[in-house]
PDB file of C-alpha atoms in Angstrom:
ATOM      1  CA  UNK A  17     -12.741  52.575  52.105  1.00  0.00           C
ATOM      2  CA  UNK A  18     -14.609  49.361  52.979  1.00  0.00           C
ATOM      3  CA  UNK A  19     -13.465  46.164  52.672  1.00  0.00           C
ATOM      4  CA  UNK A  20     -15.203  43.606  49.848  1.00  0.00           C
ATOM      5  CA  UNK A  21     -17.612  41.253  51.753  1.00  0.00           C
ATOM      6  CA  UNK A  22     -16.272  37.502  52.619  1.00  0.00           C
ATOM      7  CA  UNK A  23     -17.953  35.035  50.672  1.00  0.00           C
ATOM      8  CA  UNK A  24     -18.275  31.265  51.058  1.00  0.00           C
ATOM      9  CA  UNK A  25     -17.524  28.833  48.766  1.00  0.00           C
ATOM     10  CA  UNK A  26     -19.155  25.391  48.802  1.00  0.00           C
ATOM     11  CA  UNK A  27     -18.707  23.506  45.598  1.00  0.00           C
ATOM     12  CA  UNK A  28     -20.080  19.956  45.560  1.00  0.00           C
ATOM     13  CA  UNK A  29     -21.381  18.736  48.957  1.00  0.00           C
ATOM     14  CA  UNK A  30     -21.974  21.181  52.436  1.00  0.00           C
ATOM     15  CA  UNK A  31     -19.059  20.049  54.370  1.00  0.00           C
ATOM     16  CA  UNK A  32     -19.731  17.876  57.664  1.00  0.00           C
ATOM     17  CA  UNK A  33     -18.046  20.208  59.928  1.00  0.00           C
ATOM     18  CA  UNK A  34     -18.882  24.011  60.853  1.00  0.00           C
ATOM     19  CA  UNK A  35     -16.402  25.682  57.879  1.00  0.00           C
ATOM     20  CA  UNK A  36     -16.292  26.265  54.513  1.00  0.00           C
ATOM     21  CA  UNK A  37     -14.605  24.261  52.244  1.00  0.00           C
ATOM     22  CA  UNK A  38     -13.052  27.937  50.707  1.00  0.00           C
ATOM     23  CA  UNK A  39     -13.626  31.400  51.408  1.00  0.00           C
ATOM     24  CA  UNK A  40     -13.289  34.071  49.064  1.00  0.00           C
ATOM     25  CA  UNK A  41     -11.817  37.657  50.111  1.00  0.00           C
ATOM     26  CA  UNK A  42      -9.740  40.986  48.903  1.00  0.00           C
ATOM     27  CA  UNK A  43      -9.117  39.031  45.427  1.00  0.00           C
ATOM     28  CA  UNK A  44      -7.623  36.124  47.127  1.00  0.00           C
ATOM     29  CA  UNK A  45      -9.138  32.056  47.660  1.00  0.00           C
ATOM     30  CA  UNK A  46      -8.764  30.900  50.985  1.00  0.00           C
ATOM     31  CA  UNK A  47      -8.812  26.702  50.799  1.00  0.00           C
ATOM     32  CA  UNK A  48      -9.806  24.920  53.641  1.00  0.00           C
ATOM     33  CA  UNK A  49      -7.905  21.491  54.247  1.00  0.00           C
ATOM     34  CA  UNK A  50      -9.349  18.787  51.901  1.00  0.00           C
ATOM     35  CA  UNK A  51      -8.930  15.169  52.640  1.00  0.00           C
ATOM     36  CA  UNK A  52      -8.734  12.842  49.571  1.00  0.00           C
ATOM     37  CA  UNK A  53     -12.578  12.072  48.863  1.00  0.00           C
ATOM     38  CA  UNK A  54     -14.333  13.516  45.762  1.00  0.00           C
ATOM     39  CA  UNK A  55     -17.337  15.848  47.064  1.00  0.00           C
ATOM     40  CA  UNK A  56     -20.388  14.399  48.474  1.00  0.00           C
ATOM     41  CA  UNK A  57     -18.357  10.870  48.594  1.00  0.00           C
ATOM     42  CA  UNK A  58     -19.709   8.454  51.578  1.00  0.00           C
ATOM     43  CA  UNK A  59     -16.795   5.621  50.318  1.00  0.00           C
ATOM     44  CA  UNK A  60     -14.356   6.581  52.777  1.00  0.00           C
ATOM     45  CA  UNK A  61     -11.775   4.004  51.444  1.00  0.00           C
ATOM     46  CA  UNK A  62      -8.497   5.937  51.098  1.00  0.00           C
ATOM     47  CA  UNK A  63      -6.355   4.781  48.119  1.00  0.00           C
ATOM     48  CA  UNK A  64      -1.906   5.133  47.563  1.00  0.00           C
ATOM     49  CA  UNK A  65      -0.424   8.076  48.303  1.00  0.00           C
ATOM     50  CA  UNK A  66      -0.143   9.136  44.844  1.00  0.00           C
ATOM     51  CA  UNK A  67      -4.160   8.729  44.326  1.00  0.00           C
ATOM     52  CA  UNK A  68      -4.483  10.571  47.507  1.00  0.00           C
ATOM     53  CA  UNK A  69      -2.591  13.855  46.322  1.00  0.00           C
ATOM     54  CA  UNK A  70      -4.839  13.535  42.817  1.00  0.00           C
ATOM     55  CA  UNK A  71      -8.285  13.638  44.898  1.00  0.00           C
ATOM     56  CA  UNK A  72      -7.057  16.121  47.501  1.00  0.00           C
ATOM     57  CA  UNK A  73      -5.113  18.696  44.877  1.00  0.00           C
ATOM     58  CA  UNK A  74      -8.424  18.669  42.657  1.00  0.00           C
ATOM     59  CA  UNK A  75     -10.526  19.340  45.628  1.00  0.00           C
ATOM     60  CA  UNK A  76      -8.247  22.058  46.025  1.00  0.00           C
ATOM     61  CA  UNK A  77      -8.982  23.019  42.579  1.00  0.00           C
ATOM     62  CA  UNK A  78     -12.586  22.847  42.754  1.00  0.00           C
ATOM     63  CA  UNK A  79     -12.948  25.749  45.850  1.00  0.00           C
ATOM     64  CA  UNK A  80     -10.139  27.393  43.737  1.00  0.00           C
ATOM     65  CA  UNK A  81     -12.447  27.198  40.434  1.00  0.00           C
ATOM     66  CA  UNK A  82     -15.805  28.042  42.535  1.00  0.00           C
ATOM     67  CA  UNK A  83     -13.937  30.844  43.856  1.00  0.00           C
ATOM     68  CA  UNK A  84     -12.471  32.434  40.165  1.00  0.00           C
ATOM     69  CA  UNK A  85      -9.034  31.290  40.911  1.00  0.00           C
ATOM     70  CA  UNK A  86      -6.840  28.276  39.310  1.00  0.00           C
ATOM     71  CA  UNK A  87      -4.130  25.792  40.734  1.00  0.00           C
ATOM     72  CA  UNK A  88      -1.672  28.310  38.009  1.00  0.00           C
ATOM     73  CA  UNK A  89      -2.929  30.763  40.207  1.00  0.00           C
ATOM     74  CA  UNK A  90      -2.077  28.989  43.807  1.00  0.00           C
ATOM     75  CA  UNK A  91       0.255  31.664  46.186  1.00  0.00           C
ATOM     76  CA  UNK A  92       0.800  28.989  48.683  1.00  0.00           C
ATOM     77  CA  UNK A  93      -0.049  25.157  49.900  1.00  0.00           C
ATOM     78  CA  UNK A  94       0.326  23.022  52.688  1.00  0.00           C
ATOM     79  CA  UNK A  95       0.336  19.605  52.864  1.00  0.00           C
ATOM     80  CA  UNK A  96      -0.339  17.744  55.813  1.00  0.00           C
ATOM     81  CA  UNK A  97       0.949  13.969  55.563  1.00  0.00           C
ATOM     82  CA  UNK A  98       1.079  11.367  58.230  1.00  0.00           C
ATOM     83  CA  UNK A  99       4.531  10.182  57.771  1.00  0.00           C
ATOM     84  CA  UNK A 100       7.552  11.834  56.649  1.00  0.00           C
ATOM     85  CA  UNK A 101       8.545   9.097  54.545  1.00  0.00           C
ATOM     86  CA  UNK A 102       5.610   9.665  51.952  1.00  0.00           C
ATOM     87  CA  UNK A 103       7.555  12.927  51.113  1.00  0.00           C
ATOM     88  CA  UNK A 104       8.788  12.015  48.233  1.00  0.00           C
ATOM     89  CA  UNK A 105       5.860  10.294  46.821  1.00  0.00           C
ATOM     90  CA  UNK A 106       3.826  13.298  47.495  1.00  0.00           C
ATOM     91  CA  UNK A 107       6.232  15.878  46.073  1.00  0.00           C
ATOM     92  CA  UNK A 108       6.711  13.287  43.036  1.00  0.00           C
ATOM     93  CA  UNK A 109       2.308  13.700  42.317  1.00  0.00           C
ATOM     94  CA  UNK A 110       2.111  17.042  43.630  1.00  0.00           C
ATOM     95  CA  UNK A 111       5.244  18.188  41.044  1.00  0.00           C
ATOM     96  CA  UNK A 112       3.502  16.294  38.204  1.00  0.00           C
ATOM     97  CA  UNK A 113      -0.126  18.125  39.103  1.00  0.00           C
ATOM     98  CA  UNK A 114       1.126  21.793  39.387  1.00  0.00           C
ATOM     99  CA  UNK A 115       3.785  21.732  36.118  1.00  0.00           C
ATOM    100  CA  UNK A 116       6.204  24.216  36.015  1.00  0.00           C
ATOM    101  CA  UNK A 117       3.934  26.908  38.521  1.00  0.00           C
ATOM    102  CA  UNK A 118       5.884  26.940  41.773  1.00  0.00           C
ATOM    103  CA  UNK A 119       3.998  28.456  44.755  1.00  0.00           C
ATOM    104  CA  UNK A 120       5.407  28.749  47.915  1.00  0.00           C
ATOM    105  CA  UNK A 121       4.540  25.489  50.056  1.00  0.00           C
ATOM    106  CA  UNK A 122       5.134  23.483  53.084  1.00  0.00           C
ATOM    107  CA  UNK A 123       4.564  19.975  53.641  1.00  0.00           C
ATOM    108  CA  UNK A 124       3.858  18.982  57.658  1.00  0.00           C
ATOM    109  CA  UNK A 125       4.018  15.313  59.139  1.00  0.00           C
ATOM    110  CA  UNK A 126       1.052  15.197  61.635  1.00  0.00           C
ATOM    111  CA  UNK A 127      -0.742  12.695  63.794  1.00  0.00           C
ATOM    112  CA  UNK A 128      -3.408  10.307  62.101  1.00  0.00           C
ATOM    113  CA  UNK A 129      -5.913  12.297  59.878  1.00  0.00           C
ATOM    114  CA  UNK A 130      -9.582  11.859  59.460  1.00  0.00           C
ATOM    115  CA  UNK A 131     -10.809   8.578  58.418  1.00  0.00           C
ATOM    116  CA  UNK A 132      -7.028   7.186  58.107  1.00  0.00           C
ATOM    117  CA  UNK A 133      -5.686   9.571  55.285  1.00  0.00           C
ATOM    118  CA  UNK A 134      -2.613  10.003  55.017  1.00  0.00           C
ATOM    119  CA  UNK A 135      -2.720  13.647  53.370  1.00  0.00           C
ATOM    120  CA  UNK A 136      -4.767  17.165  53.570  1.00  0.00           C
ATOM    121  CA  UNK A 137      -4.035  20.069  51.476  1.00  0.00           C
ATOM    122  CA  UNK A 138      -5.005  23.618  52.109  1.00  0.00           C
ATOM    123  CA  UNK A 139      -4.161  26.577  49.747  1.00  0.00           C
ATOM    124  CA  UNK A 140      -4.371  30.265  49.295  1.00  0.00           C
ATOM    125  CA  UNK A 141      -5.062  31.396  45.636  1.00  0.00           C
ATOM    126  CA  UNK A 142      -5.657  34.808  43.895  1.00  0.00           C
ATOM    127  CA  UNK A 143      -8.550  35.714  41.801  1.00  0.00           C
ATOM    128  CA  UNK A 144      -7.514  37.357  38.256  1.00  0.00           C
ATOM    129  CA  UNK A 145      -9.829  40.233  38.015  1.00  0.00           C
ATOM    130  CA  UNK A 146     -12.583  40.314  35.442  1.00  0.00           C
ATOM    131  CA  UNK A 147     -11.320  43.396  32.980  1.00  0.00           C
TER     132      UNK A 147
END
């Protein structure tokens, strides 16, 4: 049995580095790390925390949609933020995005991100399959 082919997903704007902003495999949506800029943006000007999680999760959602998956459909997240005290702030936005749908998820204070962010989400969705 052979595997299904990888396929990239690059909704909006080729990203500046050498990945893809998702990748698409064996029914599942692989999400690359997405700062908080809409795709294609040059304004680099980073906004709360709140408005930060908003940009970032529907960037998320974008690769997700390109890819024939959903944020109802997310399996697991992790959010990068640059201090632990935005924690609740983040979980506060990110509870109010995703609803009731609980995936598994792990939130990791790092060093500075790109262009002063404060927050970069990656995900792993699954792709319902066409009947």
């Amino acid at each position: 049995m052979t595997s299904p082919a990888i396929q990239p997903i690059t909704p909006g704007a080729t990203p500046a580095g050498h990945y893809s902003p998702g990748i698409s495999w064996n029914g599942l949506v692989f999400v690359s790390g997405q700062l908080p800029f809409p795709p294609g943006a040059t304004d680099r000007t980073v906004g709360t925390i709140k408005e930060q999680v908003g940009q970032a999760m529907a960037n998320v959602e974008g690769v997700l949609t390109a890819g024939g998956s959903s944020l109802s459909q997310l399996l697991s997240v992790t959010i990068y933020i640059t201090d632990i005290e935005l924690w609740g702030a983040v979980n506060d936005e990110y509870a109010r995005i995703m609803g009731a749908h609980r995936p598994s998820r792990a939130i990791v204070p790092v060093l500075p991100l790109h262009y002063d962010c404060q927050v970069e989400i990656q995900a792993i969705g699954a792709v319902t399959p066409h009947p």
